[in-house]
Amino acid sequence: MSSLSGSPDEQQTGLAVKVDNLSITYRTTFERKPTLRQALIRFGRGQRSVREVHALQDLTFTVPVGTAMGIVGANGAGKSTLMRAVAGILPPTQGSIEVWGKASTLLALGVGFNKELSGRENIILGGLAAGLSRKEVEERADEVAEWTEIGDFIEMPMRTYSSGMSARVAFSVAVHMKPDILMVDEALSTGDARFRAKANDKMAELRSSARAMFLVSHGLNSIKEMCTAAIWLDKGRLMMEGDPESVVEEYKKFTKVKKSAATEDDV
């Protein structure tokens, strides 16, 4: 089960998120190459095979109010799947997720944007998707547009944007809609060094007002500098939970990644 609000007694425990024995399994199909004989029988069509993917396996952890939770792990570890589960987008196969407060829905930057609409129009759509009223969104639209620092491009269709410009718009929407639980997936790799510093400052500001924050990033410095706790996932399993410095160091040892500028900075 996944709930968006807990009972009064549960809220008094001071938790923002509780994940209990969470597993998510889904089935996917892929094309298997046929033999010549099979191809002749099936007129050249490939054979569809079904594969079961265990995206998350038996995860249990809690996130107290005021926590900035970093999530580290290699590609395919289950980081984004976990974020989508907490946001209520993916239902648990087993176990439960309880969330006290409203989680942001802009996880992967730019997801849900209409490329034919302008940046400003997508800002309004993003705000409405976050649950704000039309009036509230329009009141914040100018502030969000100015924060992106893309100038007149904000009035142009997003299909004309570079990937970095699109990411700026998406990140700006995410951090200005003031969710109870802020969830950001790889946002801090966007833009130049000055914009990234600005993004860091905004995230720090939000930490003081949001009930909790989740940050998924391959930039290990961002995890250590911006988070108060961290978890490490590998192939859907929880490998370690603890302070960011310790989790990052153990993750690096496991992956045999030597300390260097490339591994410590956002990439």
Short mmCIF file of C-alpha atoms in Angstrom, two decimals:
data_model
loop_
_atom_site.label_atom_id
_atom_site.label_comp_id
_atom_site.label_asym_id
_atom_site.label_seq_id
_atom_site.Cartn_x
_atom_site.Cartn_y
_atom_site.Cartn_z
CA MET A 1 0.00 0.00 0.00
CA SER A 2 1.02 3.60 -0.36
CA SER A 3 -0.64 6.42 1.58
CA LEU A 4 -0.30 10.15 1.19
CA SER A 5 -1.03 10.91 4.81
CA GLY A 6 -0.64 9.07 8.07
CA SER A 7 -2.77 8.94 11.18
CA PRO A 8 -2.22 11.62 13.86
CA ASP A 9 -0.29 9.10 16.00
CA GLU A 10 1.97 8.21 13.09
CA GLN A 11 2.58 11.86 12.24
CA GLN A 12 3.77 12.45 15.80
CA THR A 13 6.62 10.01 15.19
CA GLY A 14 8.22 12.70 13.08
CA LEU A 15 8.45 10.65 9.88
CA ALA A 16 8.11 12.00 6.36
CA VAL A 17 8.40 8.63 4.59
CA LYS A 18 8.31 5.02 5.78
CA VAL A 19 9.29 2.18 3.42
CA ASP A 20 8.56 -1.32 4.73
CA ASN A 21 9.64 -4.52 2.93
CA LEU A 22 9.12 -2.82 -0.44
CA SER A 23 9.50 -4.89 -3.60
CA ILE A 24 8.60 -3.88 -7.13
CA THR A 25 8.60 -6.46 -9.91
CA TYR A 26 7.46 -5.90 -13.46
CA ARG A 27 7.30 -7.97 -16.61
CA THR A 28 8.79 -6.82 -19.88
CA THR A 29 8.98 -8.35 -23.35
CA PHE A 30 11.89 -8.45 -25.75
CA GLU A 31 12.46 -9.75 -29.26
CA ARG A 32 14.39 -13.00 -29.46
CA LYS A 33 16.18 -13.70 -32.78
CA PRO A 34 14.48 -16.60 -34.56
CA THR A 35 16.26 -19.51 -36.22
CA LEU A 36 15.91 -19.81 -39.99
CA ARG A 37 13.25 -22.51 -39.59
CA GLN A 38 11.30 -20.44 -37.05
CA ALA A 39 11.57 -17.37 -39.26
CA LEU A 40 10.09 -19.28 -42.21
CA ILE A 41 7.24 -20.59 -40.04
CA ARG A 42 6.57 -17.14 -38.55
CA PHE A 43 7.20 -15.26 -41.83
CA GLY A 44 10.29 -13.57 -40.46
CA ARG A 45 8.70 -12.25 -37.29
CA GLY A 46 10.76 -12.36 -34.13
CA GLN A 47 9.70 -14.35 -31.10
CA ARG A 48 8.46 -12.34 -28.14
CA SER A 49 9.89 -13.47 -24.82
CA VAL A 50 8.80 -12.32 -21.38
CA ARG A 51 11.30 -11.37 -18.70
CA GLU A 52 10.57 -10.62 -15.06
CA VAL A 53 12.56 -7.69 -13.65
CA HIS A 54 13.03 -7.33 -9.88
CA ALA A 55 13.52 -3.57 -9.79
CA LEU A 56 13.41 -3.30 -5.98
CA GLN A 57 13.80 -6.10 -3.48
CA ASP A 58 12.72 -6.01 0.17
CA LEU A 59 13.67 -2.40 1.01
CA THR A 60 13.04 -1.11 4.53
CA PHE A 61 14.03 2.33 5.81
CA THR A 62 12.52 5.48 7.30
CA VAL A 63 13.02 9.16 6.49
CA PRO A 64 12.47 11.52 9.46
CA VAL A 65 11.12 15.01 8.89
CA GLY A 66 13.92 17.40 7.96
CA THR A 67 16.05 14.73 6.26
CA ALA A 68 17.82 15.36 2.97
CA MET A 69 18.20 11.80 1.66
CA GLY A 70 20.78 11.06 -1.02
CA ILE A 71 20.45 7.92 -3.15
CA VAL A 72 23.54 6.45 -4.83
CA GLY A 73 24.06 3.43 -7.02
CA ALA A 74 25.05 2.38 -10.51
CA ASN A 75 22.73 2.63 -13.50
CA GLY A 76 19.96 0.07 -13.11
CA ALA A 77 20.28 -0.04 -9.31
CA GLY A 78 16.64 0.99 -8.80
CA LYS A 79 17.14 4.62 -7.77
CA SER A 80 14.56 6.18 -10.09
CA THR A 81 12.15 3.29 -9.49
CA LEU A 82 12.28 4.05 -5.77
CA MET A 83 11.64 7.74 -6.39
CA ARG A 84 8.61 6.97 -8.54
CA ALA A 85 7.28 4.60 -5.92
CA VAL A 86 7.56 7.23 -3.17
CA ALA A 87 5.81 9.74 -5.47
CA GLY A 88 2.93 7.29 -5.92
CA ILE A 89 3.59 6.71 -9.63
CA LEU A 90 4.59 3.04 -9.28
CA PRO A 91 2.58 0.76 -6.94
CA PRO A 92 4.42 -1.71 -4.70
CA THR A 93 4.35 -5.37 -5.70
CA GLN A 94 4.91 -6.26 -2.06
CA GLY A 95 5.35 -4.24 1.11
CA SER A 96 4.22 -0.68 1.72
CA ILE A 97 5.17 2.97 1.39
CA GLU A 98 3.72 5.62 3.67
CA VAL A 99 4.22 9.28 2.81
CA TRP A 100 3.19 12.16 5.05
CA GLY A 101 2.84 15.19 2.81
CA LYS A 102 2.78 15.86 -0.90
CA ALA A 103 5.71 14.68 -3.02
CA SER A 104 6.86 16.58 -6.09
CA THR A 105 6.18 14.81 -9.38
CA LEU A 106 8.94 16.28 -11.55
CA LEU A 107 11.48 13.52 -11.08
CA ALA A 108 13.43 13.07 -14.29
CA LEU A 109 13.93 16.55 -15.64
CA GLY A 110 11.53 17.49 -18.40
CA VAL A 111 9.26 14.46 -18.11
CA GLY A 112 5.72 15.52 -18.96
CA PHE A 113 6.68 18.66 -20.83
CA ASN A 114 5.07 19.40 -24.19
CA LYS A 115 7.89 20.31 -26.58
CA GLU A 116 5.50 22.19 -28.87
CA LEU A 117 4.56 24.62 -26.11
CA SER A 118 6.70 27.48 -24.86
CA GLY A 119 8.79 27.33 -21.72
CA ARG A 120 6.32 29.64 -19.96
CA GLU A 121 3.36 27.45 -20.94
CA ASN A 122 5.19 24.39 -19.65
CA ILE A 123 5.88 26.19 -16.37
CA ILE A 124 2.12 26.61 -15.98
CA LEU A 125 1.51 22.95 -16.86
CA GLY A 126 4.16 21.86 -14.36
CA GLY A 127 2.58 23.93 -11.61
CA LEU A 128 -0.87 22.54 -12.31
CA ALA A 129 0.58 19.01 -12.25
CA ALA A 130 2.06 19.83 -8.84
CA GLY A 131 -1.44 20.54 -7.57
CA LEU A 132 -1.43 24.35 -7.54
CA SER A 133 -4.40 26.37 -8.71
CA ARG A 134 -4.25 28.28 -11.99
CA LYS A 135 -4.07 31.55 -10.05
CA GLU A 136 -1.18 30.30 -7.87
CA VAL A 137 0.75 29.08 -10.91
CA GLU A 138 0.29 32.33 -12.83
CA GLU A 139 1.43 34.31 -9.79
CA ARG A 140 4.69 32.32 -9.71
CA ALA A 141 5.25 31.98 -13.47
CA ASP A 142 7.26 35.18 -13.85
CA GLU A 143 9.51 34.33 -10.91
CA VAL A 144 10.13 30.82 -12.26
CA ALA A 145 10.77 32.13 -15.80
CA GLU A 146 13.29 34.69 -14.57
CA TRP A 147 15.06 32.08 -12.42
CA THR A 148 15.77 29.90 -15.48
CA GLU A 149 18.00 32.65 -16.95
CA ILE A 150 17.19 31.64 -20.54
CA GLY A 151 15.91 35.09 -21.54
CA ASP A 152 13.53 35.39 -24.51
CA PHE A 153 13.70 31.64 -25.12
CA ILE A 154 11.10 31.27 -22.36
CA GLU A 155 8.46 32.40 -24.90
CA MET A 156 9.64 29.98 -27.60
CA PRO A 157 8.64 26.32 -28.15
CA MET A 158 10.72 23.94 -26.05
CA ARG A 159 11.60 21.91 -29.15
CA THR A 160 13.99 24.78 -29.93
CA TYR A 161 15.79 24.37 -26.57
CA SER A 162 19.07 22.66 -25.87
CA SER A 163 18.96 19.84 -23.33
CA GLY A 164 20.52 22.16 -20.75
CA MET A 165 17.86 24.83 -21.27
CA SER A 166 15.06 22.27 -20.93
CA ALA A 167 16.63 20.99 -17.73
CA ARG A 168 16.80 24.51 -16.30
CA VAL A 169 13.09 25.03 -16.90
CA ALA A 170 12.18 21.68 -15.34
CA PHE A 171 14.41 22.21 -12.31
CA SER A 172 13.06 25.74 -11.81
CA VAL A 173 9.48 24.43 -11.83
CA ALA A 174 10.33 21.66 -9.38
CA VAL A 175 11.95 23.91 -6.78
CA HIS A 176 9.45 26.78 -6.98
CA MET A 177 6.26 24.77 -6.43
CA LYS A 178 7.17 24.17 -2.77
CA PRO A 179 6.22 20.51 -2.30
CA ASP A 180 6.26 18.94 1.16
CA ILE A 181 8.70 16.33 -0.13
CA LEU A 182 11.09 17.48 -2.84
CA MET A 183 12.33 14.76 -5.18
CA VAL A 184 15.08 15.61 -7.65
CA ASP A 185 16.70 13.16 -10.06
CA GLU A 186 20.04 14.30 -11.52
CA ALA A 187 19.12 18.00 -11.47
CA LEU A 188 22.38 19.43 -10.25
CA SER A 189 24.31 18.37 -13.32
CA THR A 190 22.51 21.02 -15.37
CA GLY A 191 24.03 24.27 -16.50
CA ASP A 192 27.38 25.92 -15.97
CA ALA A 193 29.23 26.17 -12.66
CA ARG A 194 27.49 29.42 -11.66
CA PHE A 195 24.00 28.02 -12.31
CA ARG A 196 24.86 24.83 -10.44
CA ALA A 197 25.94 26.92 -7.46
CA LYS A 198 22.64 28.78 -7.67
CA ALA A 199 20.80 25.45 -7.78
CA ASN A 200 22.73 24.27 -4.71
CA ASP A 201 21.69 27.40 -2.82
CA LYS A 202 18.04 26.91 -3.79
CA MET A 203 18.10 23.29 -2.65
CA ALA A 204 19.63 24.34 0.67
CA GLU A 205 16.83 26.88 1.10
CA LEU A 206 14.20 24.23 0.40
CA ARG A 207 15.71 21.83 2.92
CA SER A 208 14.68 24.20 5.68
CA SER A 209 11.03 24.35 4.57
CA ALA A 210 10.29 20.93 3.04
CA ARG A 211 9.42 17.94 5.23
CA ALA A 212 12.08 15.93 3.41
CA MET A 213 14.18 15.92 0.26
CA PHE A 214 15.37 13.07 -1.97
CA LEU A 215 18.33 13.59 -4.29
CA VAL A 216 19.48 11.04 -6.87
CA SER A 217 22.83 11.94 -8.40
CA HIS A 218 26.00 10.40 -9.79
CA GLY A 219 27.77 13.52 -8.54
CA LEU A 220 29.06 12.21 -5.22
CA ASN A 221 30.08 15.66 -4.00
CA SER A 222 26.46 16.80 -4.28
CA ILE A 223 25.35 13.88 -2.12
CA LYS A 224 27.98 14.62 0.54
CA GLU A 225 27.45 18.37 0.57
CA MET A 226 23.67 18.61 0.32
CA CYS A 227 22.36 15.53 2.14
CA THR A 228 22.07 14.64 5.80
CA ALA A 229 21.59 10.90 5.17
CA ALA A 230 22.13 8.50 2.27
CA ILE A 231 21.25 5.05 1.02
CA TRP A 232 23.11 2.91 -1.50
CA LEU A 233 21.19 0.64 -3.85
CA ASP A 234 22.59 -2.17 -5.97
CA LYS A 235 20.44 -4.32 -8.27
CA GLY A 236 17.33 -3.31 -6.37
CA ARG A 237 18.70 -4.14 -2.91
CA LEU A 238 19.55 -1.81 -0.04
CA MET A 239 23.28 -2.21 0.51
CA MET A 240 23.85 0.47 3.13
CA GLU A 241 22.13 3.30 4.99
CA GLY A 242 23.94 5.96 6.98
CA ASP A 243 25.64 9.34 6.88
CA PRO A 244 26.50 10.55 3.34
CA GLU A 245 30.28 10.47 3.80
CA SER A 246 30.32 6.84 4.95
CA VAL A 247 27.83 5.63 2.34
CA VAL A 248 29.67 7.34 -0.51
CA GLU A 249 33.05 5.93 0.59
CA GLU A 250 31.70 2.38 0.84
CA TYR A 251 29.99 2.73 -2.53
CA LYS A 252 33.27 3.87 -4.10
CA LYS A 253 35.16 0.95 -2.55
CA PHE A 254 32.55 -1.48 -3.85
CA THR A 255 32.73 -0.14 -7.38
CA LYS A 256 36.53 0.22 -7.17
CA VAL A 257 36.29 3.87 -8.20
CA LYS A 258 39.38 5.80 -7.19
CA LYS A 259 39.04 9.29 -5.84
CA SER A 260 39.40 11.76 -8.68
CA ALA A 261 37.87 14.93 -10.02
CA ALA A 262 35.74 12.87 -12.37
CA THR A 263 34.13 10.84 -9.58
CA GLU A 264 33.80 13.57 -7.00
CA ASP A 265 32.24 16.29 -9.19
CA ASP A 266 28.85 16.30 -10.85
CA VAL A 267 29.01 14.79 -14.32
#
